[in-house]
XYZ file of C-alpha atoms in Angstrom:
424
model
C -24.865 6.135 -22.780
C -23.307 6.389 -26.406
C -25.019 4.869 -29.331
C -23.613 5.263 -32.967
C -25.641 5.032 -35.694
C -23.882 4.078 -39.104
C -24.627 5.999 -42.263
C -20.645 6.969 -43.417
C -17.903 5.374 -43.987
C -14.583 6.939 -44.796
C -11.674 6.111 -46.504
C -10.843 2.992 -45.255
C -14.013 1.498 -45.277
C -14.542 2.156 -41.018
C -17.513 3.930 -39.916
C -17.348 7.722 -39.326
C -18.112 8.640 -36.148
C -17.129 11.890 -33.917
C -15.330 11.703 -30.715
C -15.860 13.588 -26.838
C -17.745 16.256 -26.757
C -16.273 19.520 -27.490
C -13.392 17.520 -29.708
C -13.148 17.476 -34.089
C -12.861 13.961 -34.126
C -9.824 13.051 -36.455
C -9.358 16.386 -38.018
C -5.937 17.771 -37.461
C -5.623 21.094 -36.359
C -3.143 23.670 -38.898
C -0.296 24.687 -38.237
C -0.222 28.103 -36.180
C 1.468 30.889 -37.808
C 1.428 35.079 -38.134
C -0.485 35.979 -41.473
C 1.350 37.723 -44.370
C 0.719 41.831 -44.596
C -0.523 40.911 -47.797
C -3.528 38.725 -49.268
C -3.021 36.196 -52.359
C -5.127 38.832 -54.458
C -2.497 41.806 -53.680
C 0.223 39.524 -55.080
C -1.524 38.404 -57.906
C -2.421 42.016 -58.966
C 1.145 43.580 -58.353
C 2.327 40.438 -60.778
C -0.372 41.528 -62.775
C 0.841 44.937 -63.404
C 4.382 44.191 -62.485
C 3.977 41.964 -65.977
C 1.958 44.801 -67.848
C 3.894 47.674 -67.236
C 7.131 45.413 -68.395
C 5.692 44.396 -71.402
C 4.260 47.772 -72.439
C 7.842 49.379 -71.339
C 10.386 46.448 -73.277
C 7.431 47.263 -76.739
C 7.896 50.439 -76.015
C 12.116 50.770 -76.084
C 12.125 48.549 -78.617
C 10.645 50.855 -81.120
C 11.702 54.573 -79.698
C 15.272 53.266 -78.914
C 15.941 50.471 -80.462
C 17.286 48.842 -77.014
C 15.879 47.787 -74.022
C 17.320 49.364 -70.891
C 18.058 47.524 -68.067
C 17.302 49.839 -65.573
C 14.127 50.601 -66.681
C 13.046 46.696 -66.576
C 14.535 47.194 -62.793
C 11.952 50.211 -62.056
C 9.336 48.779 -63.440
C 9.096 45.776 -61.713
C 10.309 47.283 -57.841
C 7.607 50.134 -58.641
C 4.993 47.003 -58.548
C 6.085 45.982 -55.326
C 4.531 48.506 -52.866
C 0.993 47.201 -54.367
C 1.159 44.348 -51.886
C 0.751 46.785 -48.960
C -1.552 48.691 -50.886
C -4.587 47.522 -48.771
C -3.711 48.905 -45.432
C -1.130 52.050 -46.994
C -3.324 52.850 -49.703
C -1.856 56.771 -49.552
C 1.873 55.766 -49.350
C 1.763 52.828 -51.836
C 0.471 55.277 -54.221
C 3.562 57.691 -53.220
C 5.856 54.637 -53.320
C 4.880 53.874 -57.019
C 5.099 57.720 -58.041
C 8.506 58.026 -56.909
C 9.701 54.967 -58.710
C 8.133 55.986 -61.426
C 10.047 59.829 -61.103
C 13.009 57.628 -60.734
C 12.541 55.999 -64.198
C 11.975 58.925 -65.945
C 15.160 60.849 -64.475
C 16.919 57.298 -65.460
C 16.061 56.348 -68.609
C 14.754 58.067 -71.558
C 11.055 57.204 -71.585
C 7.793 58.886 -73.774
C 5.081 59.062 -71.688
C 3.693 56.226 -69.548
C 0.502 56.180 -66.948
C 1.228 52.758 -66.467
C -0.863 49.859 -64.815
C 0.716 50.639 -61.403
C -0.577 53.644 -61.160
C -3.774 53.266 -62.048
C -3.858 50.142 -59.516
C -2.145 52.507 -56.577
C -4.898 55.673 -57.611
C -7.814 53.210 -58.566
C -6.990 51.875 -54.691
C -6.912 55.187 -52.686
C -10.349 56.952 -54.767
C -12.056 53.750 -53.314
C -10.860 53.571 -49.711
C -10.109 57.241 -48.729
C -12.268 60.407 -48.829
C -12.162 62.966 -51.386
C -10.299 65.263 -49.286
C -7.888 62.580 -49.760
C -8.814 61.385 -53.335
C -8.649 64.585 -55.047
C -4.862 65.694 -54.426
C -3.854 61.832 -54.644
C -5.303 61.870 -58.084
C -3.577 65.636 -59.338
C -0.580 64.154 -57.764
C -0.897 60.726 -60.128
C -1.885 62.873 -63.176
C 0.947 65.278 -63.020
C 4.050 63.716 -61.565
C 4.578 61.092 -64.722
C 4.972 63.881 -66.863
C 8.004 65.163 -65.288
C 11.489 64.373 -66.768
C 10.084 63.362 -69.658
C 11.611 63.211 -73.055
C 9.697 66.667 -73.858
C 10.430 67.784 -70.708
C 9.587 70.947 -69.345
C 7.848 71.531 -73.123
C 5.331 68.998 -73.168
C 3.208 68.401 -75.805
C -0.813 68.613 -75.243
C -1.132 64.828 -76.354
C 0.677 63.747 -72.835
C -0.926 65.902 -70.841
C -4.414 65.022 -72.477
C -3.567 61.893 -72.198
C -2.841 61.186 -68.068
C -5.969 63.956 -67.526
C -8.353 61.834 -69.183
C -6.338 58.653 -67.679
C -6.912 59.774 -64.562
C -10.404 60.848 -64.890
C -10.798 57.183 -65.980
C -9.410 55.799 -63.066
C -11.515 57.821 -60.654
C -14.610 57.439 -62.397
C -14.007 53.979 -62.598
C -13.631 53.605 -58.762
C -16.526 56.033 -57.799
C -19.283 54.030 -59.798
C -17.841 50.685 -58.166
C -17.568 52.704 -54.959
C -21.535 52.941 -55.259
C -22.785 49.635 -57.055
C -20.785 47.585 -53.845
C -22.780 50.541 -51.498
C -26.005 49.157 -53.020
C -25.200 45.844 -53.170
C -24.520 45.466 -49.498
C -27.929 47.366 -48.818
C -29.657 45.190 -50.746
C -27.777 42.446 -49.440
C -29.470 43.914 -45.476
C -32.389 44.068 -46.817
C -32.900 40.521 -48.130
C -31.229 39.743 -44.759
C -34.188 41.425 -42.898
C -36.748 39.756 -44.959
C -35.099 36.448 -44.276
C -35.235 37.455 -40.330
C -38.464 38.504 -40.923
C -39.798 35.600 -43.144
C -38.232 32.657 -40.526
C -40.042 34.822 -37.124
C -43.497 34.161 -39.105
C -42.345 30.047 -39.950
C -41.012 29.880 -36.235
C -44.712 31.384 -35.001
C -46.765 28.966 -36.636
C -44.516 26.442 -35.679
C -44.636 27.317 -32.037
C -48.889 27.785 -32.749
C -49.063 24.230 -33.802
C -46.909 23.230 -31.090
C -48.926 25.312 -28.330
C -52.234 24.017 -29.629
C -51.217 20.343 -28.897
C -50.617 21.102 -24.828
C -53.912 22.786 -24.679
C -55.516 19.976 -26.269
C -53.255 17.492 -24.031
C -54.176 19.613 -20.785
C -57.626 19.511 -21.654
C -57.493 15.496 -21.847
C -55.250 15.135 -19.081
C -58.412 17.272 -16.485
C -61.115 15.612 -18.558
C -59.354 12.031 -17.226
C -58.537 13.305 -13.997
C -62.296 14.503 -13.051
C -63.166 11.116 -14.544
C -61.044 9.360 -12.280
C -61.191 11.549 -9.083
C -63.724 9.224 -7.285
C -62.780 5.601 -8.094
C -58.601 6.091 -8.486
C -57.216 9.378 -7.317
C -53.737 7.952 -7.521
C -54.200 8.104 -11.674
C -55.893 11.385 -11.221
C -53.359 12.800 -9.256
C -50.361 11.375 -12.084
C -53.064 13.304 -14.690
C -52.749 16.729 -12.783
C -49.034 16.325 -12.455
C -48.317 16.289 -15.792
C -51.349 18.709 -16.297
C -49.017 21.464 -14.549
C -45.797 20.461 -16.603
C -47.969 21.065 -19.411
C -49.257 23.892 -18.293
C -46.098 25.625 -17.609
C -44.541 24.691 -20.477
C -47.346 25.884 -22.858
C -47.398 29.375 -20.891
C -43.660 29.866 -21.579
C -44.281 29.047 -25.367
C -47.209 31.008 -25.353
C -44.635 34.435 -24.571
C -42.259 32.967 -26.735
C -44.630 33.045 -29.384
C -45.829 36.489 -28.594
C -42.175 37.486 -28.596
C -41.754 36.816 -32.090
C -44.882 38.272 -33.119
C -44.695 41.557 -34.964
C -47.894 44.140 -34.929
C -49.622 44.251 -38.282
C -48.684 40.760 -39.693
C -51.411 39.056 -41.625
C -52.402 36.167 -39.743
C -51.567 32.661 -42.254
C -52.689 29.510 -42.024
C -50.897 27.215 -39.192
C -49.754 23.428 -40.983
C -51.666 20.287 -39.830
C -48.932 18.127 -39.995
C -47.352 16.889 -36.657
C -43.995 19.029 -36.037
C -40.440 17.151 -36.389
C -38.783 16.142 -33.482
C -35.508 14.314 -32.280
C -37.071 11.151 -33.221
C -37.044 12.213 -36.819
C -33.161 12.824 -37.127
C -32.681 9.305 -38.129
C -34.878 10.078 -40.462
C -32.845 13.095 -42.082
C -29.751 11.234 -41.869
C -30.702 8.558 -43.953
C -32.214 11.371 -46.726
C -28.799 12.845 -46.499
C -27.187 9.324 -47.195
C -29.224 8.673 -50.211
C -29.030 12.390 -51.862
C -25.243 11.696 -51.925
C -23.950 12.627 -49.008
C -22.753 9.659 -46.524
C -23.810 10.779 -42.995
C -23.353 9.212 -39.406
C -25.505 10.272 -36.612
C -23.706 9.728 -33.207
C -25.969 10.303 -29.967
C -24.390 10.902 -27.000
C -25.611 10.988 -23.143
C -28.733 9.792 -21.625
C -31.114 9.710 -23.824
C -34.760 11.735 -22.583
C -37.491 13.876 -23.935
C -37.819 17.389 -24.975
C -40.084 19.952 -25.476
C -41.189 19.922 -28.548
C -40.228 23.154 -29.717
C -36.778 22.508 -28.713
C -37.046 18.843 -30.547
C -37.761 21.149 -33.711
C -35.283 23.672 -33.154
C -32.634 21.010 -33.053
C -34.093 18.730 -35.905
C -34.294 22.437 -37.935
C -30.921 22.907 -37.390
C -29.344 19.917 -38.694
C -31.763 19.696 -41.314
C -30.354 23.223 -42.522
C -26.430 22.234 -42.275
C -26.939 19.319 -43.847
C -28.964 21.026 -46.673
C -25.903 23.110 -46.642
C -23.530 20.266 -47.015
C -25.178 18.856 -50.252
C -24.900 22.115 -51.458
C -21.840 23.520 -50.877
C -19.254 20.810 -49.865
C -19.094 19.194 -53.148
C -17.802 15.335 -52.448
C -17.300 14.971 -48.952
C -18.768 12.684 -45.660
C -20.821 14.374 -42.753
C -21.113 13.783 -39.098
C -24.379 14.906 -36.997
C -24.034 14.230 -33.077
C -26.188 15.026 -30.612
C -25.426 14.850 -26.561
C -27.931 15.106 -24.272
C -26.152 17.423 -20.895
C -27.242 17.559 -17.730
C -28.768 21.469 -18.289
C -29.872 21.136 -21.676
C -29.047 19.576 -25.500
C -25.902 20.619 -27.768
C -26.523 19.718 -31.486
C -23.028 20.169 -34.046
C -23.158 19.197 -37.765
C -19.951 19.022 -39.827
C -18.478 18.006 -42.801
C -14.809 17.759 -44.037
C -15.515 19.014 -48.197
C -13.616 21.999 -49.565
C -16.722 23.801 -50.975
C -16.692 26.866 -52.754
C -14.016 29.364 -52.056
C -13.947 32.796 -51.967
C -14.503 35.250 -55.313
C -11.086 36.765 -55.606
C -12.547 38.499 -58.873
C -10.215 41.337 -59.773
C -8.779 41.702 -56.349
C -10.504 44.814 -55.115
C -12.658 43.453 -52.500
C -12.486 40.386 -50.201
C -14.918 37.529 -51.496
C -18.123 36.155 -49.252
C -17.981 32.580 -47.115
C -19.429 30.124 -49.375
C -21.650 28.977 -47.101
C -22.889 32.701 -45.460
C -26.364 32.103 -46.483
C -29.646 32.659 -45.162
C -30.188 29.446 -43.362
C -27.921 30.185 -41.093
C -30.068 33.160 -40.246
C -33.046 30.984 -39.319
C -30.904 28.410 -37.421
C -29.991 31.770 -35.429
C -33.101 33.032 -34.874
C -34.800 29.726 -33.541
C -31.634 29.162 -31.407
C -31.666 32.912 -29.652
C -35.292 32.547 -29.654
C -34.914 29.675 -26.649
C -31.669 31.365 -25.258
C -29.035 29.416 -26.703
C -25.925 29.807 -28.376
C -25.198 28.718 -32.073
C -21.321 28.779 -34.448
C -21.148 28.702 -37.678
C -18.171 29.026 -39.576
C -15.226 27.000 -41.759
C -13.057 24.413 -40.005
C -9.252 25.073 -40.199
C -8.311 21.502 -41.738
C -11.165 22.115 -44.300
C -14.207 21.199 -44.175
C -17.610 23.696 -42.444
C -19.144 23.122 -38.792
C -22.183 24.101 -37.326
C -22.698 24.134 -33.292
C -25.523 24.831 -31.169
C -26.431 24.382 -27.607
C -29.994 24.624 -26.368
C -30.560 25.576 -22.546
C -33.469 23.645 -20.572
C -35.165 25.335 -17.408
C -36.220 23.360 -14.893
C -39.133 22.175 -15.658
C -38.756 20.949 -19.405
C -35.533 18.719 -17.481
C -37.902 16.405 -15.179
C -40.611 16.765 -18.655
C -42.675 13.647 -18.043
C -41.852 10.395 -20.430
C -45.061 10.942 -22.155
C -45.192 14.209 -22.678
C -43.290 14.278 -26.006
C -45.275 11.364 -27.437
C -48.498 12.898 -26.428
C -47.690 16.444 -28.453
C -46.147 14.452 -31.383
């Protein structure tokens, strides 16, 4: 059984809704293709100091010689060029971009010039290789554009001053950013671990609440079963039935629960609301609709009940991603579908915006997903918690997806009809 529920319309005024399971719907998949050896930044910085380096060079000519050479325009611009390869050669770009630079000095008559290439090529190897590395790489940048010089072999203490304390620049530079990423990313693990830790105490007093409900069910279920042991035992005998279920299931919740527990934590106060469920994902939907966001839930096999801390695993989940959406896909239509399988319940949220990109910043480091957050930490941790799988991550044709699946044993597949509306 299929039922869609409307909440989006796209483009042409139909209502959004997903197709099989396992399929994107109507995105397109992009065209296949071997990646570049260089990223967008790489390029953007060797134009960078491709552009720099010619300025500073044709200023430069103008004044000392009165000319511009044209050969020295040519070196300067093929010296930039082995800065797009500087990322995975970060020793031999830097030798690349000395020799050209040799070259220009033996060419053309040039005063002294530590140019932006260099300090990109040097400023590249200090921060990816070790100082065994780093040090000769940097004597090696410092000393080799002062040879052929105008003043050459007699060089004059202002250009050797000059690329020492360039240089020294350069590396400094590098070694402070070398450390201030180091602590972000620790910092960075450490607010990760607090998340971890933060959701395992949410999840526990979630699963508390949810435990406390089958021992107050059980307890009803034997109080009507003694009651009716004498004058019906076919109703007492449906009571312990479903007594067992709900014994069983509590027990395994019970460990659960114990699983996440940590030694030491201060024991908070559990919520007296009822928990969320499956039945309240209409409910979300329609919240998403009306904070902007045009949704369309599509539910998809037969439909039965859960346990309900599977019901709130999968109501937590798209509750997250489409938190997510709002935030991060800027104008853009969402899908939610749920299928019920024959071993358990798969749950995939996705939306087609373009969202943030990444920081490209200067170009020295790749930028974060825009949507690597710590939600998706939670979503993790309640979805490993009941041995499931979950993926998170961009779509190809634009757009983010998240995808869980949620295992069921045995026993929580033949869960009586009631047993869900009792707990709730």
């Amino acid at each position: 059984m299929s039922t869609t529920r409307p909440g989006a319309r796209d483009s042409t005024g139909s209502t959004r809704s997903t197709g099989p399971a396992g399929s994107t719907g109507g995105f397109r998949a992009a065209p296949g293709g071997d990646a570049l050896p260089w990223t967008r930044n790489d390029a953007l910085v060797a134009v960078g100091a491709a552009a720099v380096d010619l300025i500073g060079f044709t200023l430069a000519s103008q004044v000392d010689l009165g000319y511009v050479p044209p050969a020295g325009c040519v070196f300067m611009v093929v010296s930039a060029l082995p800065l797009l390869a500087r990322r995975r050669a970060p020793v031999l770009t830097l030798a690349a971009v000395l020799l050209f630079g040799l070259g220009l000095n033996l060419s053309v008559p040039v005063s002294q010039h530590f140019n932006a290439t260099i300090v990109v090529a040097l400023y590249t190897v200090v921060r990816t290789r070790r100082p065994a590395v780093a040090a000769p790489a940097t004597l090696a940048a410092v000393t080799l554009p002062l040879v052929g010089l105008e003043s050459w072999p007699r060089l004059r203490l202002v250009e050797v001053v000059g690329n020492v304390a360039t240089g020294a620049i350069v590396v400094t530079a590098a070694i402070v950013m070398t450390h201030w990423q180091r602590d972000i990313e620790a910092n960075r693990r450490l607010l990760a671990d607090r998340a971890v830790a933060d959701e395992r105490r949410r999840i526990a007093r979630e699963l508390h609440d949810i435990v406390a409900h089958h021992i107050t069910t059980m307890q009803l279920m034997a109080g009507g079963a003694r009651a009716n042991l004498a004058h019906d035992p076919e109703v007492a005998g449906e009571a312990l039935v479903d007594l067992e279920a709900s014994g069983r299931i509590a027990l395994r919740e019970m460990r659960q629960l114990l699983d996440v527990l940590r030694a030491g934590e201060e024991p908070e106060e559990a919520p007296t609301a009822p928990q969320p469920g499956i039945g309240d994902l209409e409910r979300v939907v329609s919240e998403s609709c009306r904070a902007g966001l045009p949704t369309a839930l599509d539910v998809r096999g037969e439909e039965r009940p859960l346990p309900p801390s599977v019901g709130l695993t999968v109501f937590r989940i798209v509750q997250e991603a489409l938190t997510n959406a709002r935030k991060h896909a800027g104008r853009a239509q969402a899908s939610v579908r749920l299928t019920y399988e024959p071993g358990g319940v798969a749950v995939e949220v996705s939306d087609d915006g373009a969202g943030a990109g990444t920081d490209a910043g200067f170009g020295w480091g790749a930028g974060a997903g825009a949507r690597s957050g710590y939600g998706l930490v939670g979503m993790r941790e309640r979805v490993v918690l009941h041995g499931g799988t979950l993926e998170a991550g961009p779509l190809d044709e634009g757009g983010f997806r998240v995808s869980a699946r949620l295992p069921l044993k045995t026993d929580e597949q033949l869960l009586p009809a009631t047993g869900e509306g009792v707990l709730r």
